[in-house]
Amino acid sequence: MNKKTSMSYIDLLAWYTENKDKIEGCRIDNIFKIEGLEAYLFKLYCKGEYKNLVLEPGKRIHFTKYERQKLSTSEVSILRELLRDRIIREISILGSERIIKIVASEKTIYLELLPRGLLVITDENNRILFSTEYKEFKDRVIKLGLGYTPPPSFKPPTKEEIEKLLKKNNLSRVLGVPQEIIEALNIKAVNESELEEAKKKVDDLIKKIVSGNFEKCLLKGVTVLPVKVEHCIQMESYNDALDEFFTAEEKDLIKSEIDKKLEEDRKKLEKTIEDTKRQIEEYEKKAEELRSIAQLIVANYDTVNTILAQSNKRNTVKAVISGVEVELDPTLTVYKNSSKYYDMAKEYIEKAKKAKLVLNELQLKMEELEKQIIERKEEILVSSRKKEWYEKYHWSITRNGFLVIAGRDVDQNESIVRKLLEDRDIFLHSDIQGAAATVLKTEGREPKEEDIVDAATISACYSKAWKSGMASIDVFWVYGDQVSKSPPSGEYLKKGSFMIYGKKNYIKNVKLELAVGLLRKDNEIKIIVGNTDNVSSKTDMYVVVSPGDEDPSKLGEKIIKYFHDKFGIQGLKAIKEDLIREIPGKSRILMKKIKT
């Protein structure tokens, strides 16, 4: 089975069937370009949570759980201006083509997955406002202001063409599906009498896909299929299978491209260094030759003086002295001729000195490039980490291994209580209006007091108390079955609000101090937060922050630089955005702890 290079119509149909309802109603929050690829990352806000959607013209569309190196380019600026904050109203497939159509308020996005496919944005009159390429193709023109025309539709082969194709055993063209589907369905038709049975198998598969009753099969490093085959890894969703497959391919491609470019830069620099070294050697050799001639002239004073006396005083004189050809100026004395050669030697010495300064700069550049190569490789490893489901929330793991999650906004607070809070979980809330709904997931275990204290730190730090500059705040906790979204009769609960029944348990004076640390495992780096006792039990590399006056983005840069400089960990720029998101607001660094 050949390796998949792009999504087929079958893949697109399976993905669309599975994700249509998930994407409609989402808001386009932001757009980025994926570094190293002609692909885009649409950050969507969907029903209380953020999702990342990858769109790569000519190749794929899928949600991703993996982080990536993101760029903001001039193209991205145009896309943001056109699409940001628009709601996705409808998503569809154009006919039976590999073209997805996404209607976002008054704009429409067309993503073509065909070879040389485009990403095109049009207005309500279908006029082109943006395209990844503007060109006059054989069958259409893509130009600003013109109406969008999709590529020509697939034309089924004629009866005569089918006969020829069957003789060549080209079933893919006859049935209009990829060869991998033909192999997966075990279709081996070679004549017209068997063709109807083959067509029925394909039709049955399409019906299964449309009904949602299909396989989610990943063949690592080979393909993704809606059919179960040997060595298939069953994934939870077709999207997950596509995400795993294409992200692995993407990592290899980006690493290869980055390695290729950096290696090209290194080779150019190496050649320049070698050329400079050779030039220095030549300058020094020439200076030594000129000094030797100067000494030779003085050592053979009488001979040189006679030669000069016998000359016509007009033209330079070439003479062989002790087997060496020397050019003499008859208008100068013996010593001045010697001095002339010493002066020329000095000029070459100066040239050699300047070349050595250049060499030193080049060697420093090489050292920097070597560091950059290591840094970029580490960035790829760090940025391609798969995120866990709970990382869309503020989260922490307590000292005894309990998961704590807290909402980043009102929608997430609502979602956590409605969907994730179970009766024996611990619900925590800071004693202030405007705090994260915080849940300690017990999973049938009994947490200790220190676990509840760990969770209380998360509740306290991600509350308005931080932005108010408070030093500490009280946090109460109750069991999940004491929390309700149902208000008393005749009353109304606004979004993100809850009713608490029964006794509240208080943890007094929870310090507004948040330890931000790095946890490294199997070449993956994860940011962890919590109180100092909790984080220090997991890592020796962390800083402690408290309410202050420094913007989170600037503070995040300082923290990354500190970890890099003191601990030597590369690639941390890739997690800068994630780190900034975990800083509750304007802050200051209280303490730095680095393993020695």
Coordinates of C-alpha atoms in Angstrom, one line a residue:
M1 CA 0.0 0.0 0.0
N2 CA 1.4 3.4 -1.0
K3 CA 2.1 6.1 1.5
K4 CA -0.7 8.7 1.7
T5 CA 0.4 12.2 0.6
S6 CA -3.0 14.0 0.9
M7 CA -6.5 13.4 2.0
S8 CA -8.7 11.6 -0.6
Y9 CA -12.4 12.3 -1.2
I10 CA -13.1 9.3 1.0
D11 CA -11.0 10.8 3.8
L12 CA -12.7 14.1 3.5
L13 CA -16.1 12.6 3.6
A14 CA -15.3 10.6 6.7
W15 CA -13.8 13.7 8.4
Y16 CA -16.8 15.9 7.4
T17 CA -19.3 13.3 8.6
E18 CA -17.6 13.1 11.9
N19 CA -16.9 16.8 12.5
K20 CA -19.7 18.8 10.7
D21 CA -21.6 19.4 13.9
K22 CA -18.5 20.1 15.9
I23 CA -17.3 22.9 13.7
E24 CA -20.6 24.7 12.9
G25 CA -21.2 27.4 15.5
C26 CA -17.5 27.9 16.3
R27 CA -16.0 31.4 16.3
I28 CA -12.7 32.0 14.5
D29 CA -10.6 33.4 17.3
N30 CA -7.2 33.6 15.6
I31 CA -5.2 32.5 12.6
F32 CA -1.5 31.6 12.3
K33 CA 0.8 30.1 9.7
I34 CA 2.6 26.9 10.6
E35 CA 6.3 27.4 10.4
G36 CA 8.0 25.4 7.7
L37 CA 4.8 24.6 5.8
E38 CA 2.3 26.2 3.5
A39 CA -0.4 25.4 6.1
Y40 CA -2.5 27.5 8.4
L41 CA -3.7 27.0 12.0
F42 CA -7.2 28.3 12.7
K43 CA -7.8 28.7 16.5
L44 CA -11.5 28.2 17.0
Y45 CA -13.7 28.8 20.1
C46 CA -16.3 26.1 20.1
K47 CA -18.9 25.7 22.9
G48 CA -16.7 26.8 25.8
E49 CA -13.4 25.4 24.5
Y50 CA -10.6 26.3 22.1
K51 CA -9.8 24.0 19.2
N52 CA -7.0 24.1 16.6
L53 CA -7.9 23.4 13.0
V54 CA -5.2 22.7 10.5
L55 CA -5.9 23.7 6.9
E56 CA -3.2 22.8 4.3
P57 CA -4.1 23.5 0.7
G58 CA -3.7 20.5 -1.6
K59 CA -3.3 18.2 1.4
R60 CA -5.5 18.1 4.5
I61 CA -8.0 19.5 7.0
H62 CA -8.3 18.2 10.6
F63 CA -8.4 19.3 14.3
T64 CA -5.1 18.8 16.0
K65 CA -4.1 18.1 19.6
Y66 CA -0.4 18.9 18.9
E67 CA 1.4 22.2 19.5
R68 CA 3.2 23.8 16.6
Q69 CA 5.6 26.7 15.8
K70 CA 3.3 29.5 14.7
L71 CA 4.1 32.5 12.5
S72 CA 2.3 35.8 12.0
T73 CA 3.0 36.8 8.4
S74 CA 1.5 39.5 6.0
E75 CA -0.8 36.7 4.6
V76 CA -1.9 35.9 8.1
S77 CA -2.7 39.6 8.8
I78 CA -5.0 39.6 5.7
L79 CA -6.7 36.4 6.8
R80 CA -7.2 37.8 10.4
E81 CA -8.7 41.0 9.0
L82 CA -11.1 39.0 6.8
L83 CA -12.1 36.2 9.2
R84 CA -11.3 36.9 12.8
D85 CA -14.3 36.7 15.2
R86 CA -16.6 35.4 12.5
I87 CA -18.9 32.5 13.3
I88 CA -18.8 29.4 11.2
R89 CA -22.4 29.0 10.0
E90 CA -22.1 26.1 7.6
I91 CA -19.6 23.6 6.3
S92 CA -20.1 21.4 3.3
I93 CA -18.2 19.5 0.5
L94 CA -18.6 20.7 -3.1
G95 CA -20.2 17.8 -4.9
S96 CA -18.0 14.8 -4.9
E97 CA -14.8 16.9 -5.0
R98 CA -12.0 17.3 -2.6
I99 CA -13.1 20.9 -1.8
I100 CA -14.4 21.9 1.6
K101 CA -16.6 25.0 1.8
I102 CA -16.9 26.9 5.1
V103 CA -19.3 29.8 5.4
A104 CA -18.3 32.2 8.1
S105 CA -20.8 35.0 8.5
E106 CA -20.4 37.1 5.2
K107 CA -17.2 35.4 4.1
T108 CA -16.7 32.0 2.6
I109 CA -13.6 29.8 2.9
Y110 CA -12.7 27.3 0.1
L111 CA -10.1 24.8 0.9
E112 CA -9.0 22.7 -2.1
L113 CA -7.3 19.4 -1.3
L114 CA -6.6 18.6 -5.0
P115 CA -3.0 18.8 -6.3
R116 CA -1.9 22.5 -6.5
G117 CA -5.0 23.3 -4.4
L118 CA -5.6 26.7 -2.9
L119 CA -7.1 28.3 0.2
V120 CA -9.5 31.0 -1.1
I121 CA -11.6 33.6 0.8
T122 CA -14.6 35.2 -1.0
D123 CA -17.2 37.8 -0.1
E124 CA -21.0 37.3 0.0
N125 CA -21.0 37.7 -3.8
N126 CA -18.4 35.0 -4.2
R127 CA -15.7 37.5 -5.3
I128 CA -12.2 36.6 -4.4
L129 CA -10.7 38.6 -1.4
F130 CA -7.7 36.3 -0.8
S131 CA -6.0 33.3 -2.3
T132 CA -2.8 31.5 -1.4
E133 CA -1.9 31.9 -5.1
Y134 CA -3.1 34.2 -7.9
K135 CA -2.8 32.6 -11.3
E136 CA -4.4 32.0 -14.7
F137 CA -4.8 28.2 -14.8
K138 CA -5.8 26.2 -17.9
D139 CA -9.4 26.0 -16.8
R140 CA -9.9 29.0 -14.5
V141 CA -8.5 32.4 -13.3
I142 CA -7.8 33.1 -9.7
K143 CA -7.6 36.9 -9.3
L144 CA -8.6 39.5 -6.7
G145 CA -12.1 40.7 -7.4
L146 CA -13.1 37.9 -9.8
G147 CA -15.7 35.3 -9.0
Y148 CA -14.3 32.1 -7.5
T149 CA -14.4 29.1 -9.8
P150 CA -13.5 25.6 -8.5
P151 CA -11.2 23.3 -10.5
P152 CA -13.0 21.2 -13.1
S153 CA -15.0 18.3 -11.7
F154 CA -13.9 14.7 -12.1
K155 CA -15.2 13.2 -15.3
P156 CA -16.1 9.5 -15.1
P157 CA -14.4 7.5 -17.8
T158 CA -16.5 6.6 -20.9
K159 CA -17.3 2.9 -21.8
E160 CA -14.4 2.8 -24.2
E161 CA -12.0 4.3 -21.7
I162 CA -13.2 1.8 -19.0
E163 CA -12.3 -1.1 -21.3
K164 CA -8.8 0.3 -21.8
L165 CA -8.4 1.0 -18.1
L166 CA -9.5 -2.5 -17.1
K167 CA -6.9 -4.0 -19.5
K168 CA -4.3 -1.9 -17.7
N169 CA -5.8 -2.9 -14.3
N170 CA -6.3 0.8 -13.5
L171 CA -9.3 0.2 -11.1
S172 CA -8.6 3.5 -9.2
R173 CA -9.5 5.5 -12.3
V174 CA -12.5 3.3 -13.2
L175 CA -14.0 3.4 -9.7
G176 CA -12.9 7.0 -8.8
V177 CA -11.3 6.0 -5.5
P178 CA -7.7 5.8 -4.4
Q179 CA -5.8 2.5 -4.9
E180 CA -5.5 2.1 -1.1
I181 CA -9.3 1.9 -0.8
I182 CA -9.3 -0.8 -3.6
E183 CA -6.7 -2.8 -1.7
A184 CA -8.5 -2.3 1.6
L185 CA -11.8 -3.5 0.1
N186 CA -10.0 -6.4 -1.5
I187 CA -11.3 -5.5 -4.9
K188 CA -9.6 -7.5 -7.7
A189 CA -11.9 -7.0 -10.6
V190 CA -10.2 -7.3 -14.0
N191 CA -13.1 -7.5 -16.4
E192 CA -16.5 -5.8 -17.0
S193 CA -18.6 -8.7 -15.5
E194 CA -16.9 -8.2 -12.1
L195 CA -17.1 -4.4 -12.2
E196 CA -20.6 -4.1 -10.8
E197 CA -19.6 -6.0 -7.7
A198 CA -16.6 -3.7 -7.2
K199 CA -18.8 -0.6 -7.6
K200 CA -21.2 -2.0 -5.0
K201 CA -18.4 -2.4 -2.5
V202 CA -17.3 1.2 -3.0
D203 CA -21.0 2.4 -2.8
D204 CA -21.5 0.4 0.4
L205 CA -18.4 2.0 2.0
I206 CA -19.6 5.5 1.1
K207 CA -23.0 4.8 2.6
K208 CA -21.3 3.5 5.8
I209 CA -19.2 6.7 6.0
V210 CA -22.3 9.0 5.4
S211 CA -24.1 7.1 8.2
G212 CA -21.1 7.4 10.5
N213 CA -20.6 3.7 10.7
F214 CA -17.0 3.3 9.6
E215 CA -13.6 2.4 10.9
K216 CA -10.9 4.8 12.2
C217 CA -7.9 2.9 11.1
L218 CA -4.3 4.2 11.3
L219 CA -1.4 2.5 9.6
K220 CA 1.5 4.3 11.1
G221 CA 3.7 5.9 8.5
V222 CA 1.5 4.6 5.7
T223 CA -2.1 5.8 5.6
V224 CA -5.4 6.4 7.3
L225 CA -8.5 4.3 6.2
P226 CA -12.2 4.0 7.0
V227 CA -11.8 0.3 6.5
K228 CA -10.2 -2.2 9.0
V229 CA -7.0 -3.8 7.6
E230 CA -4.1 -5.8 9.0
H231 CA -1.8 -4.0 11.4
C232 CA -4.4 -1.3 11.8
I233 CA -4.4 0.8 15.0
Q234 CA -8.0 1.7 15.9
M235 CA -8.3 5.3 16.9
E236 CA -11.1 7.0 18.8
S237 CA -12.0 9.2 15.8
Y238 CA -11.1 9.6 12.1
N239 CA -9.8 13.1 13.0
D240 CA -7.4 11.6 15.6
A241 CA -6.1 9.2 13.0
L242 CA -5.5 12.0 10.5
D243 CA -4.0 14.1 13.2
E244 CA -1.5 11.4 14.2
F245 CA -0.6 10.5 10.6
F246 CA -0.1 14.0 9.2
T247 CA 1.5 15.4 12.3
A248 CA 4.1 12.7 12.2
E249 CA 4.7 13.4 8.5
E250 CA 4.8 17.2 9.2
K251 CA 7.4 16.8 12.0
D252 CA 9.7 14.8 9.6
L253 CA 9.1 17.3 6.8
I254 CA 9.8 20.4 8.9
K255 CA 12.8 18.8 10.6
S256 CA 14.1 17.8 7.2
E257 CA 13.6 21.3 5.7
I258 CA 15.1 23.1 8.7
D259 CA 18.0 20.7 8.8
K260 CA 18.5 21.2 5.1
K261 CA 18.5 25.0 5.3
L262 CA 20.7 25.1 8.4
E263 CA 23.1 22.6 6.8
E264 CA 23.3 24.7 3.7
D265 CA 24.0 27.8 5.9
R266 CA 26.7 25.7 7.7
K267 CA 28.3 24.6 4.5
K268 CA 28.4 28.1 3.1
L269 CA 30.0 29.3 6.4
E270 CA 32.4 26.5 6.5
K271 CA 33.6 27.3 2.9
T272 CA 33.9 31.0 3.8
I273 CA 36.0 30.1 6.9
E274 CA 38.2 27.8 4.9
D275 CA 38.7 30.4 2.2
T276 CA 39.6 33.0 4.9
K277 CA 42.1 30.6 6.5
R278 CA 43.7 30.0 3.1
Q279 CA 43.9 33.8 2.5
I280 CA 45.5 34.3 5.9
E281 CA 48.1 31.6 5.1
E282 CA 48.8 33.3 1.7
Y283 CA 49.2 36.7 3.3
E284 CA 51.6 35.4 5.9
K285 CA 53.5 33.4 3.3
K286 CA 53.8 36.5 1.1
A287 CA 54.9 38.7 4.1
E288 CA 57.6 36.1 4.9
E289 CA 58.8 36.1 1.3
L290 CA 59.1 39.9 1.2
R291 CA 61.0 40.0 4.5
S292 CA 63.4 37.4 3.2
I293 CA 64.1 39.5 0.1
A294 CA 64.6 42.6 2.3
Q295 CA 67.1 40.7 4.4
L296 CA 68.8 39.2 1.2
I297 CA 69.3 42.7 -0.3
V298 CA 71.1 43.9 2.9
A299 CA 73.1 40.7 3.2
N300 CA 74.4 41.2 -0.4
Y301 CA 75.0 44.9 -0.1
D302 CA 78.1 45.1 -2.5
T303 CA 76.5 43.0 -5.2
V304 CA 73.2 45.0 -5.1
N305 CA 75.1 48.3 -5.0
T306 CA 77.0 47.4 -8.1
I307 CA 73.9 46.4 -9.9
L308 CA 72.2 49.7 -9.1
A309 CA 75.3 51.7 -10.2
Q310 CA 75.4 49.9 -13.5
S311 CA 71.7 50.5 -14.2
N312 CA 70.3 53.4 -16.5
K313 CA 68.3 54.8 -13.5
R314 CA 65.1 54.7 -15.6
N315 CA 63.7 51.2 -15.5
T316 CA 63.4 48.7 -12.6
V317 CA 66.1 46.1 -12.5
K318 CA 65.5 42.4 -12.2
A319 CA 68.5 40.6 -10.7
V320 CA 69.2 37.1 -9.4
I321 CA 70.8 37.3 -6.0
S322 CA 71.8 34.0 -4.3
G323 CA 69.4 32.2 -6.6
V324 CA 66.4 34.4 -5.9
E325 CA 65.0 36.8 -8.5
V326 CA 64.7 40.3 -7.0
E327 CA 63.2 43.5 -8.5
L328 CA 65.2 46.6 -7.6
D329 CA 64.5 50.3 -7.9
P330 CA 67.6 52.0 -9.4
T331 CA 66.5 55.4 -8.0
L332 CA 66.8 54.1 -4.4
T333 CA 69.8 53.1 -2.3
V334 CA 70.4 49.6 -1.2
Y335 CA 68.9 50.2 2.2
K336 CA 65.9 51.9 0.8
N337 CA 65.2 49.0 -1.6
S338 CA 65.4 46.7 1.4
S339 CA 63.1 49.0 3.4
K340 CA 60.6 49.0 0.5
Y341 CA 60.3 45.2 0.8
Y342 CA 59.9 45.5 4.6
D343 CA 57.0 48.0 4.0
M344 CA 55.3 45.6 1.5
A345 CA 55.7 42.8 4.1
K346 CA 54.0 45.0 6.7
E347 CA 51.0 45.6 4.4
Y348 CA 50.5 41.8 4.0
I349 CA 50.8 41.4 7.8
E350 CA 48.0 44.0 8.2
K351 CA 45.9 42.2 5.6
A352 CA 46.5 38.9 7.6
K353 CA 45.4 40.6 10.8
K354 CA 42.2 42.0 9.3
A355 CA 41.5 38.5 7.8
K356 CA 42.0 37.0 11.3
L357 CA 39.4 39.4 12.7
V358 CA 37.0 38.3 10.0
L359 CA 37.8 34.7 10.7
N360 CA 37.1 35.2 14.4
E361 CA 33.7 36.7 13.5
L362 CA 32.9 33.8 11.2
Q363 CA 33.9 31.3 13.8
L364 CA 31.6 33.1 16.3
K365 CA 28.8 32.9 13.6
M366 CA 29.5 29.2 13.3
E367 CA 29.2 28.7 17.0
E368 CA 25.9 30.6 17.0
L369 CA 24.7 28.5 14.0
E370 CA 25.6 25.3 15.8
K371 CA 23.5 26.6 18.8
Q372 CA 20.7 27.5 16.5
I373 CA 20.7 24.0 14.9
I374 CA 20.4 22.5 18.4
E375 CA 17.8 25.1 19.4
R376 CA 15.6 24.5 16.3
K377 CA 15.7 20.7 16.7
E378 CA 14.7 21.1 20.3
E379 CA 11.9 23.5 19.4
I380 CA 10.5 20.9 17.0
L381 CA 10.5 18.4 19.8
V382 CA 9.0 20.8 22.3
S383 CA 6.4 22.3 19.9
S384 CA 5.1 19.0 18.6
R385 CA 4.0 17.7 22.0
K386 CA 0.6 16.3 22.1
K387 CA -1.7 18.1 24.6
E388 CA -3.8 16.2 27.1
W389 CA -7.6 17.0 27.1
Y390 CA -7.3 18.9 30.4
E391 CA -4.7 21.3 29.2
K392 CA -7.3 23.5 27.6
Y393 CA -8.2 24.5 31.2
H394 CA -5.9 25.8 33.9
W395 CA -4.6 22.6 35.5
S396 CA -2.3 21.1 38.0
I397 CA -1.5 17.7 39.5
T398 CA -1.5 17.6 43.3
R399 CA 1.3 16.0 45.4
N400 CA -0.6 12.7 45.5
G401 CA -1.5 12.6 41.8
F402 CA -5.0 14.1 41.7
L403 CA -5.9 16.2 38.7
V404 CA -7.1 19.8 39.3
I405 CA -8.8 21.8 36.5
A406 CA -10.0 25.4 36.6
G407 CA -11.9 27.4 34.0
R408 CA -10.1 30.1 32.0
D409 CA -13.4 32.0 31.4
V410 CA -17.1 31.9 32.1
D411 CA -17.8 29.3 29.4
Q412 CA -15.2 26.9 30.7
N413 CA -16.5 27.4 34.3
E414 CA -19.9 26.4 33.1
S415 CA -18.6 23.5 31.1
I416 CA -16.5 22.1 34.0
V417 CA -19.5 22.1 36.4
R418 CA -22.0 20.8 33.9
K419 CA -19.9 18.1 32.2
L420 CA -17.0 17.2 34.4
L421 CA -18.0 17.7 38.1
E422 CA -19.0 14.4 39.7
D423 CA -20.6 13.9 43.1
R424 CA -17.5 12.9 45.0
D425 CA -15.2 15.4 43.3
I426 CA -14.1 18.4 45.3
F427 CA -15.4 21.8 44.1
L428 CA -13.4 24.9 45.2
H429 CA -14.0 28.6 44.8
S430 CA -12.2 31.7 46.1
D431 CA -14.2 33.9 48.4
I432 CA -14.4 36.7 45.8
Q433 CA -16.6 37.5 42.9
G434 CA -14.8 36.6 39.7
A435 CA -12.9 33.3 40.3
A436 CA -12.3 30.2 38.4
A437 CA -14.6 27.2 39.0
T438 CA -12.0 24.7 40.3
V439 CA -12.5 20.9 40.5
L440 CA -10.2 18.3 42.1
K441 CA -11.0 15.1 40.3
T442 CA -11.1 12.2 42.8
E443 CA -11.7 9.2 40.5
G444 CA -13.0 7.2 43.5
R445 CA -10.0 8.0 45.7
E446 CA -9.9 10.0 48.9
P447 CA -7.7 13.1 48.7
K448 CA -5.6 14.2 51.6
E449 CA -5.7 17.7 53.1
E450 CA -2.5 18.6 51.2
D451 CA -4.2 17.8 47.9
I452 CA -7.1 20.1 48.7
V453 CA -4.6 22.8 49.7
D454 CA -2.8 22.3 46.3
A455 CA -6.2 22.7 44.5
A456 CA -7.0 25.8 46.6
T457 CA -3.8 27.5 45.3
I458 CA -5.1 27.1 41.8
S459 CA -8.5 28.5 42.7
A460 CA -6.9 31.5 44.6
C461 CA -4.3 32.4 41.9
Y462 CA -6.8 32.3 39.0
S463 CA -9.2 34.7 40.7
K464 CA -9.7 38.4 40.6
A465 CA -7.7 38.5 43.8
W466 CA -4.5 38.3 41.8
K467 CA -5.4 41.3 39.6
S468 CA -6.4 43.2 42.7
G469 CA -2.9 42.7 44.1
M470 CA -4.0 40.8 47.2
A471 CA -1.5 38.8 49.2
S472 CA -3.9 36.0 50.2
I473 CA -7.5 35.0 50.1
D474 CA -9.9 32.5 51.7
V475 CA -11.0 29.5 49.5
F476 CA -14.0 27.3 50.3
W477 CA -14.6 23.7 49.1
V478 CA -17.5 21.4 48.9
Y479 CA -18.3 18.0 47.4
G480 CA -19.6 17.9 43.8
D481 CA -23.1 16.8 44.9
Q482 CA -23.4 20.1 46.8
V483 CA -23.1 22.1 43.6
S484 CA -26.1 22.7 41.4
K485 CA -27.0 24.7 38.3
S486 CA -30.7 24.7 39.4
P487 CA -31.6 28.0 41.2
P488 CA -34.3 28.2 43.9
S489 CA -37.8 28.6 42.6
G490 CA -38.4 32.1 41.1
E491 CA -34.7 32.9 40.9
Y492 CA -32.3 33.0 37.9
L493 CA -28.6 31.9 37.7
K494 CA -26.5 33.8 35.2
K495 CA -23.9 31.9 33.1
G496 CA -21.0 30.7 35.2
S497 CA -22.9 30.9 38.5
F498 CA -23.8 28.0 40.7
M499 CA -25.8 27.2 43.8
I500 CA -23.9 25.7 46.8
Y501 CA -26.0 23.7 49.3
G502 CA -24.9 22.5 52.7
K503 CA -21.7 23.3 54.7
K504 CA -18.8 25.1 53.1
N505 CA -15.3 24.1 54.3
Y506 CA -12.8 27.0 54.3
I507 CA -9.0 27.1 53.8
K508 CA -8.0 30.4 55.2
N509 CA -5.3 32.8 53.9
V510 CA -4.3 30.9 50.8
K511 CA -1.2 32.7 49.5
L512 CA -1.3 34.3 46.1
E513 CA 2.0 32.7 45.1
L514 CA 2.2 30.5 42.0
A515 CA 5.2 28.3 41.3
V516 CA 5.7 27.9 37.5
G517 CA 8.0 25.0 36.6
L518 CA 9.2 22.8 33.7
L519 CA 8.7 19.1 33.7
R520 CA 10.9 17.2 31.2
K521 CA 10.2 13.6 30.2
D522 CA 11.1 11.6 27.1
N523 CA 12.2 14.8 25.2
E524 CA 8.9 16.5 26.0
I525 CA 8.7 19.6 28.1
K526 CA 5.5 20.5 30.0
I527 CA 4.7 23.5 32.0
I528 CA 3.4 22.8 35.5
V529 CA 1.9 25.2 38.0
G530 CA 0.9 25.0 41.7
N531 CA 2.1 26.1 45.1
T532 CA 5.8 25.8 45.9
D533 CA 5.5 22.6 48.0
N534 CA 3.6 20.9 45.2
V535 CA 5.8 22.0 42.2
S536 CA 9.1 21.5 44.1
S537 CA 8.1 17.9 44.7
K538 CA 8.0 17.3 41.0
T539 CA 10.9 19.4 39.6
D540 CA 13.9 21.4 40.7
M541 CA 13.4 23.9 38.0
Y542 CA 10.8 26.5 38.7
V543 CA 10.2 30.2 39.6
V544 CA 7.6 31.6 42.0
V545 CA 5.5 34.6 41.0
S546 CA 3.1 36.8 42.9
P547 CA 0.9 39.8 41.9
G548 CA 3.1 42.6 40.6
D549 CA 3.3 45.2 37.9
E550 CA 5.0 43.3 35.0
D551 CA 3.1 42.3 32.0
P552 CA 2.7 38.4 31.6
S553 CA 4.3 38.5 28.1
K554 CA 7.5 40.3 29.3
L555 CA 7.6 38.2 32.5
G556 CA 7.2 35.0 30.3
E557 CA 10.2 36.0 28.2
K558 CA 12.3 36.6 31.4
I559 CA 11.3 33.2 32.8
I560 CA 12.2 31.4 29.5
K561 CA 15.5 33.2 29.3
Y562 CA 16.3 32.3 32.9
F563 CA 15.5 28.6 32.4
H564 CA 17.6 28.6 29.2
D565 CA 20.6 30.4 30.6
K566 CA 20.7 28.6 34.0
F567 CA 19.6 25.1 33.0
G568 CA 20.7 24.9 29.4
I569 CA 17.3 23.7 28.1
Q570 CA 16.9 24.5 24.4
G571 CA 13.7 25.1 22.4
L572 CA 11.7 27.0 25.1
K573 CA 10.5 29.7 22.7
A574 CA 8.1 27.1 21.4
I575 CA 6.2 27.1 24.7
K576 CA 6.3 30.8 25.3
E577 CA 2.6 31.3 24.6
D578 CA 1.6 28.4 26.9
L579 CA 3.7 29.8 29.7
I580 CA 2.2 33.3 29.3
R581 CA -1.3 31.8 29.5
E582 CA -0.5 30.3 32.9
I583 CA 0.6 33.6 34.5
P584 CA -2.6 34.9 36.1
G585 CA -2.0 38.6 35.4
K586 CA 0.6 41.3 36.0
S587 CA 3.2 39.7 38.3
R588 CA 6.7 39.8 39.7
I589 CA 9.2 37.0 40.4
L590 CA 9.5 36.2 44.0
M591 CA 12.0 33.4 43.8
K592 CA 14.0 31.4 41.4
K593 CA 14.9 27.8 42.0
I594 CA 17.4 26.0 39.7
K595 CA 18.9 22.6 40.2
T596 CA 22.7 22.8 40.7

